[in-house]
PDB file of N, CA and C in Angstrom:
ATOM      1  N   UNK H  23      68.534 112.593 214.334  1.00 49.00           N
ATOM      2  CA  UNK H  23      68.202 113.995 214.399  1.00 49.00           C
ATOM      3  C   UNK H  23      69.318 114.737 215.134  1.00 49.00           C
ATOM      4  N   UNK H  24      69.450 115.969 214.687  1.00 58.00           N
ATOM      5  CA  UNK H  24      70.707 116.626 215.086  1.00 58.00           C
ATOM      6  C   UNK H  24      70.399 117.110 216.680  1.00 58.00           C
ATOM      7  N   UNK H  25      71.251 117.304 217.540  1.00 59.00           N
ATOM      8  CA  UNK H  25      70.994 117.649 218.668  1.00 59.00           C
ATOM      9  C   UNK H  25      70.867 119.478 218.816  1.00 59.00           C
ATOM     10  N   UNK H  26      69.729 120.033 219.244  1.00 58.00           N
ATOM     11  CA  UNK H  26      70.021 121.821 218.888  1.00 58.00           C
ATOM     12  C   UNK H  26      71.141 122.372 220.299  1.00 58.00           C
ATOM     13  N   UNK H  27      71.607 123.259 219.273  1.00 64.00           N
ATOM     14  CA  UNK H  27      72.851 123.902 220.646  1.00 64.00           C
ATOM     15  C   UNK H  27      72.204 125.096 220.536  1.00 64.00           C
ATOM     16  N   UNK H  28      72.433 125.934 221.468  1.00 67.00           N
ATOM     17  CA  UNK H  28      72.456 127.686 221.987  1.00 67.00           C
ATOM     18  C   UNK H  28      73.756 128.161 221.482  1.00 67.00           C
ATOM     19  N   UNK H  29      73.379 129.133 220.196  1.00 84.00           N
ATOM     20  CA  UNK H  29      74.247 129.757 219.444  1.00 84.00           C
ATOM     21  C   UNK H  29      74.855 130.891 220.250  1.00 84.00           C
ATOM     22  N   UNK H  30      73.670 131.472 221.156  1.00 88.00           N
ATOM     23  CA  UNK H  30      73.521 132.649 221.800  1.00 88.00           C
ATOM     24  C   UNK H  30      72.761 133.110 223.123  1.00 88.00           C
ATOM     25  N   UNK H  31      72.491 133.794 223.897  1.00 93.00           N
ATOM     26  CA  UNK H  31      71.849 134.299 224.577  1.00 93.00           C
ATOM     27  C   UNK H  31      71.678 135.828 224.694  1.00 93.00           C
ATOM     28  N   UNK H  32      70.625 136.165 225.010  1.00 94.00           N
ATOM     29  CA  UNK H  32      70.218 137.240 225.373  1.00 94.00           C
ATOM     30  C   UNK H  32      69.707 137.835 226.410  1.00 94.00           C
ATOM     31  N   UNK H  33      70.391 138.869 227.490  1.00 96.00           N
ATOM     32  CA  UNK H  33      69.958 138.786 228.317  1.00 96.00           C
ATOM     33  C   UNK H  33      69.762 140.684 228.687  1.00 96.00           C
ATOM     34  N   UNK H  34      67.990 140.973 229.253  1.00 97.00           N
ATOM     35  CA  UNK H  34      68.373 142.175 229.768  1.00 97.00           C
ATOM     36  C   UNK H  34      68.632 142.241 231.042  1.00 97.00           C
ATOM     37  N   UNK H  35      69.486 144.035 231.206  1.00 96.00           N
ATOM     38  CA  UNK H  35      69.749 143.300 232.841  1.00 96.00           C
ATOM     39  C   UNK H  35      69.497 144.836 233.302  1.00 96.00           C
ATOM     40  N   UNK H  36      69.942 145.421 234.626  1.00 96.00           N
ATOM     41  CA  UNK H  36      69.512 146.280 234.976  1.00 96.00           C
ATOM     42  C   UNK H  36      70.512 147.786 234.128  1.00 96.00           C
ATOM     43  N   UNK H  37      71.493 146.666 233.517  1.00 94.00           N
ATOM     44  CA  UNK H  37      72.457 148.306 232.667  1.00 94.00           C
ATOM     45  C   UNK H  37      72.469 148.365 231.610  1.00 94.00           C
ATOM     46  N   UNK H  38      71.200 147.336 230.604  1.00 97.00           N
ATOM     47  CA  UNK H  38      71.390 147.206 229.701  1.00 97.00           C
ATOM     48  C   UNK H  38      70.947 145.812 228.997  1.00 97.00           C
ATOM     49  N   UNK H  39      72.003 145.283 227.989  1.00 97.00           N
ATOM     50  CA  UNK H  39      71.724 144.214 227.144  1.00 97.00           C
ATOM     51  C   UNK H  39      72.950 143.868 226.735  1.00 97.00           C
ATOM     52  N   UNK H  40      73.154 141.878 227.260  1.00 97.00           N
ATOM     53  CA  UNK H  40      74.069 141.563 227.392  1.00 97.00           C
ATOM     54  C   UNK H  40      73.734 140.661 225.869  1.00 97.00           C
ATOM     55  N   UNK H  41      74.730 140.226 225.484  1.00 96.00           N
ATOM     56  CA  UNK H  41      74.398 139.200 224.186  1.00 96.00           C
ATOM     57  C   UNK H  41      75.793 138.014 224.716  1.00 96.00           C
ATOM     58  N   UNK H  42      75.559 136.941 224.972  1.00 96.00           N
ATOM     59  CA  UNK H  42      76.594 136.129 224.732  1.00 96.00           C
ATOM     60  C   UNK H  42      76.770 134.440 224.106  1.00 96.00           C
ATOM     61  N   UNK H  43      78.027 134.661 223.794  1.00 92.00           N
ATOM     62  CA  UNK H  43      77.902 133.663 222.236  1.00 92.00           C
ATOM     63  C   UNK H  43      78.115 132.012 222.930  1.00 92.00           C
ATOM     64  N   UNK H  44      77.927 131.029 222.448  1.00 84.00           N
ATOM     65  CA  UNK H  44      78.933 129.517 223.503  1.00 84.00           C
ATOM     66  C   UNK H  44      79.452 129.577 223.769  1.00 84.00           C
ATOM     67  N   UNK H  45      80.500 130.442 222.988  1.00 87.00           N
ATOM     68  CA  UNK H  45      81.906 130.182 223.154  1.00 87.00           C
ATOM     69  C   UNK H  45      82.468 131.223 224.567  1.00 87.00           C
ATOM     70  N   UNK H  46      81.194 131.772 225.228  1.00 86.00           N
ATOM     71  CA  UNK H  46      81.767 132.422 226.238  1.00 86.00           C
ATOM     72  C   UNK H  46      81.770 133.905 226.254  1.00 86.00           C
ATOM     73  N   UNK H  47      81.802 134.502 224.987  1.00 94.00           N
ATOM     74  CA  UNK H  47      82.755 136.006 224.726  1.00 94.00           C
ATOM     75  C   UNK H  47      80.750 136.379 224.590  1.00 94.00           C
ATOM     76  N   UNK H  48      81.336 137.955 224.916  1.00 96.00           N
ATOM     77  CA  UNK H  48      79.653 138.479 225.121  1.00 96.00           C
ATOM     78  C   UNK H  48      79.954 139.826 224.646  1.00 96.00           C
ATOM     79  N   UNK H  49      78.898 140.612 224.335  1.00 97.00           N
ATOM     80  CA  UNK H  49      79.154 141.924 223.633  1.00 97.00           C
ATOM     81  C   UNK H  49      77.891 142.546 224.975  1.00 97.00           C
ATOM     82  N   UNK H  50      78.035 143.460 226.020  1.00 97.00           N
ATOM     83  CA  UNK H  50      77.595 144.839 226.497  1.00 97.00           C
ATOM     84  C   UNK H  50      76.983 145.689 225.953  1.00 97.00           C
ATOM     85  N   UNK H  51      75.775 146.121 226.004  1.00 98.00           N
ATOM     86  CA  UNK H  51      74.965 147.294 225.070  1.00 98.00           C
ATOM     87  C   UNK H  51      74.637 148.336 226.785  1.00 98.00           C
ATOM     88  N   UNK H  52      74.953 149.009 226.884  1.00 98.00           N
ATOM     89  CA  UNK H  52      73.827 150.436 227.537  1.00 98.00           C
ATOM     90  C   UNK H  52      72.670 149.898 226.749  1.00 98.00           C
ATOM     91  N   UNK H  53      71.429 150.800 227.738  1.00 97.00           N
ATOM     92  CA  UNK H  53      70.077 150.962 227.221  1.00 97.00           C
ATOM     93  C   UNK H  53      69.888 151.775 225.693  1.00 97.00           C
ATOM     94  N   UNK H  54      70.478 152.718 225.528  1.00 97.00           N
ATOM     95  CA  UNK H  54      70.617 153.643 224.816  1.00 97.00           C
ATOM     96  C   UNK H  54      71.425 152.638 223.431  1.00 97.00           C
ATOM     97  N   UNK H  55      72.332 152.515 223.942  1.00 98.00           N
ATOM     98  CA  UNK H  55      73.169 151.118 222.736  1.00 98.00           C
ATOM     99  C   UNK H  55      72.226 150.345 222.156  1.00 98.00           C
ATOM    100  N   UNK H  56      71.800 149.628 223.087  1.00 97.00           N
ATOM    101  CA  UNK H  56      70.598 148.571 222.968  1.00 97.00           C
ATOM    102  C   UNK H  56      69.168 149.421 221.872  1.00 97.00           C
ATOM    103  N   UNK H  57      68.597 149.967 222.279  1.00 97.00           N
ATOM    104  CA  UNK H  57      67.891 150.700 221.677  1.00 97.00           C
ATOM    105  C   UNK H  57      68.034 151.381 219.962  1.00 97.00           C
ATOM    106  N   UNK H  58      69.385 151.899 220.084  1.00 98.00           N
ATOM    107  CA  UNK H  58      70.278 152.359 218.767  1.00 98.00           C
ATOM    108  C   UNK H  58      70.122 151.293 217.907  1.00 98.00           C
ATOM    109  N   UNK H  59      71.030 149.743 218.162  1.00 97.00           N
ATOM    110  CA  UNK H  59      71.131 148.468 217.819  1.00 97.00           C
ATOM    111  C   UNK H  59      69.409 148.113 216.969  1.00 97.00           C
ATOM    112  N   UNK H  60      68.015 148.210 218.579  1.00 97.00           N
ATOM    113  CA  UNK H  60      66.805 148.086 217.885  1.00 97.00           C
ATOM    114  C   UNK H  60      66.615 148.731 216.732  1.00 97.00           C
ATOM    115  N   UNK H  61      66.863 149.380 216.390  1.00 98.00           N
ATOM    116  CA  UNK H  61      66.450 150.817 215.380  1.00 98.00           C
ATOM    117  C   UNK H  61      67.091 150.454 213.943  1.00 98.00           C
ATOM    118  N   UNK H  62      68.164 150.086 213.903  1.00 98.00           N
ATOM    119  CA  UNK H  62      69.059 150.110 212.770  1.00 98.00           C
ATOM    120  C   UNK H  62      68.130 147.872 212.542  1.00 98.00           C
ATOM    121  N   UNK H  63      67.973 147.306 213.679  1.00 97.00           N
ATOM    122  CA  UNK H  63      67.538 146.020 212.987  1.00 97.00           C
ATOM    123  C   UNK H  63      66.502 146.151 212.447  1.00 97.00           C
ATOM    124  N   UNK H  64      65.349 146.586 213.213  1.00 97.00           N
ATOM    125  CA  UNK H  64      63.924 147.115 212.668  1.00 97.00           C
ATOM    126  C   UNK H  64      64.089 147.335 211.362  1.00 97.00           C
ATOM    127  N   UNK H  65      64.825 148.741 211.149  1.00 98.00           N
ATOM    128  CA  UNK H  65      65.050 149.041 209.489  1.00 98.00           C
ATOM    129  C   UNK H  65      65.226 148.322 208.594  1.00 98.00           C
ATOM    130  N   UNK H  66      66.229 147.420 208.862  1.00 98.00           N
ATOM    131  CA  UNK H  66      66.921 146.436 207.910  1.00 98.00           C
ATOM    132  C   UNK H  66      65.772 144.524 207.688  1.00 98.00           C
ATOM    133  N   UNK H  67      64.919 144.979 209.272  1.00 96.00           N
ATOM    134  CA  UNK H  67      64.452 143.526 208.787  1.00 96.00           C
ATOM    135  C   UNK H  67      63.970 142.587 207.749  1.00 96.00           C
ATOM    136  N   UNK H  68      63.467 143.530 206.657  1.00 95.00           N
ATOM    137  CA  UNK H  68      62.910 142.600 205.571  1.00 95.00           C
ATOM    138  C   UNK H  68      64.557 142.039 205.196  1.00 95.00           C
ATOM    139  N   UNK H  69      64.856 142.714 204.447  1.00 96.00           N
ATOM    140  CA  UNK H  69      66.151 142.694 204.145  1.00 96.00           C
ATOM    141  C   UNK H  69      67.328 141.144 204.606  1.00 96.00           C
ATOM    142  N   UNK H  70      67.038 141.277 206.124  1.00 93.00           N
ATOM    143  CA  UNK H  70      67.624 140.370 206.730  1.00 93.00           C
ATOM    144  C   UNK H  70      66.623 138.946 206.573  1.00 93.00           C
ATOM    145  N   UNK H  71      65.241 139.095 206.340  1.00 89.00           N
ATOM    146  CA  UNK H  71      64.642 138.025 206.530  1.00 89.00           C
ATOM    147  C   UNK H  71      64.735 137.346 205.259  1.00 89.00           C
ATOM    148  N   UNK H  72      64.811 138.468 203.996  1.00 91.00           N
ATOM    149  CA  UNK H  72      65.410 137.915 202.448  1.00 91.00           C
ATOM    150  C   UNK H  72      66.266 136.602 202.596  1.00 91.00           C
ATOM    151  N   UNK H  73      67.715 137.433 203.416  1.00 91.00           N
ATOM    152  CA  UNK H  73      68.697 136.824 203.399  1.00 91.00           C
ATOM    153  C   UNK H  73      68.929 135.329 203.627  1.00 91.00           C
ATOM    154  N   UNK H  74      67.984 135.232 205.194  1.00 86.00           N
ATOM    155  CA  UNK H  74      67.762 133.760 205.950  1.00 86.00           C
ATOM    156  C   UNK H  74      67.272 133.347 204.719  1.00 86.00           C
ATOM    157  N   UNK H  75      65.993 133.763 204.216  1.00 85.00           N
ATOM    158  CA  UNK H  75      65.349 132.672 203.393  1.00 85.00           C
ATOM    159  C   UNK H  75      65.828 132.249 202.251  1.00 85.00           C
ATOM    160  N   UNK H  76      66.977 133.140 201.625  1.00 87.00           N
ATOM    161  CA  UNK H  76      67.556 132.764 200.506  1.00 87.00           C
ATOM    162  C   UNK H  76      69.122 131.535 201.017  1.00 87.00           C
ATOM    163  N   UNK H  77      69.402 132.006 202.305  1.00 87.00           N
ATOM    164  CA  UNK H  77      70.283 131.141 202.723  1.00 87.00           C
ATOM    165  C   UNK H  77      70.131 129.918 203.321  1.00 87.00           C
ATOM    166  N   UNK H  78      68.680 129.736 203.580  1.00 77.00           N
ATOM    167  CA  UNK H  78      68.341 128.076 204.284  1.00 77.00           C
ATOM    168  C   UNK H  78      68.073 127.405 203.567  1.00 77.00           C
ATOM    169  N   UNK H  79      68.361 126.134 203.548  1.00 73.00           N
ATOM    170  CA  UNK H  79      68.136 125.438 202.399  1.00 73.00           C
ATOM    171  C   UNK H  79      66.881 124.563 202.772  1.00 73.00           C
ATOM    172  N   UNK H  80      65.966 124.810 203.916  1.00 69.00           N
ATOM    173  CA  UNK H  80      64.991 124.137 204.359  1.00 69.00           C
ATOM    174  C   UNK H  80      64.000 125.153 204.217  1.00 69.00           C
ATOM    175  N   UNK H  81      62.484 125.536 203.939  1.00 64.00           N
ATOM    176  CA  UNK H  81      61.864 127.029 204.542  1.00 64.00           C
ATOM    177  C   UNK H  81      61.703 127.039 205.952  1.00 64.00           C
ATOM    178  N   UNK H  82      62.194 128.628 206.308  1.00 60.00           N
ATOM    179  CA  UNK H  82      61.804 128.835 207.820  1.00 60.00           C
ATOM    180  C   UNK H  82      60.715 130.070 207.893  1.00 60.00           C
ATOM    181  N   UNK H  83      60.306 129.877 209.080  1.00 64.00           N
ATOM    182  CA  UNK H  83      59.293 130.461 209.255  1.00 64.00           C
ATOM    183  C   UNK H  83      59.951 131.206 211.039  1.00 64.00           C
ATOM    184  N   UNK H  84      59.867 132.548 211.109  1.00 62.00           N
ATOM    185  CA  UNK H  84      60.480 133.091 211.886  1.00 62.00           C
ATOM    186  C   UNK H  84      59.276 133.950 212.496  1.00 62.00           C
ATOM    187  N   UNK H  85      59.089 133.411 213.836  1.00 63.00           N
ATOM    188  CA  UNK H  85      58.024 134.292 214.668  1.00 63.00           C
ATOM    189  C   UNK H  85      57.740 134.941 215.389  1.00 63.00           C
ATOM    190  N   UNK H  86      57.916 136.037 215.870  1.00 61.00           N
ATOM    191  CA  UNK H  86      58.320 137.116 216.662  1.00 61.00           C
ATOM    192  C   UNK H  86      57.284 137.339 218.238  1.00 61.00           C
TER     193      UNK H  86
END
């Protein structure tokens, strides 16, 4: 069985919303950023959940 790694993290903090990847490098959101970011994923989620499911080759089941 494959061992799972942390692609990512997510973290809120008091200025915002930090995102950072393994490899170290992290992307900064403001609240307001962060929020913007919510808005435009919300919209797009079916869309994006299409995508996973047409791109996994296992079914996933994604639970919020």
């Amino acid at each position: 069985m494959e061992e799972e790694t942390e692609r990512f993290t997510i973290e809120i903090t008091d200025g915002g919303l930090v995102i950072t990847g393994g490899k170290g490098l992290s992307l900064e959101f403001t609240a307001g950023e962060a929020l913007m970011l919510l808005g435009i994923l919300t919209e797009e989620e079916q869309r994006l959940r299409n995508m996973a499911q047409e791109a996994s080759p296992a079914p996933i089941k994604i639970q919020v």
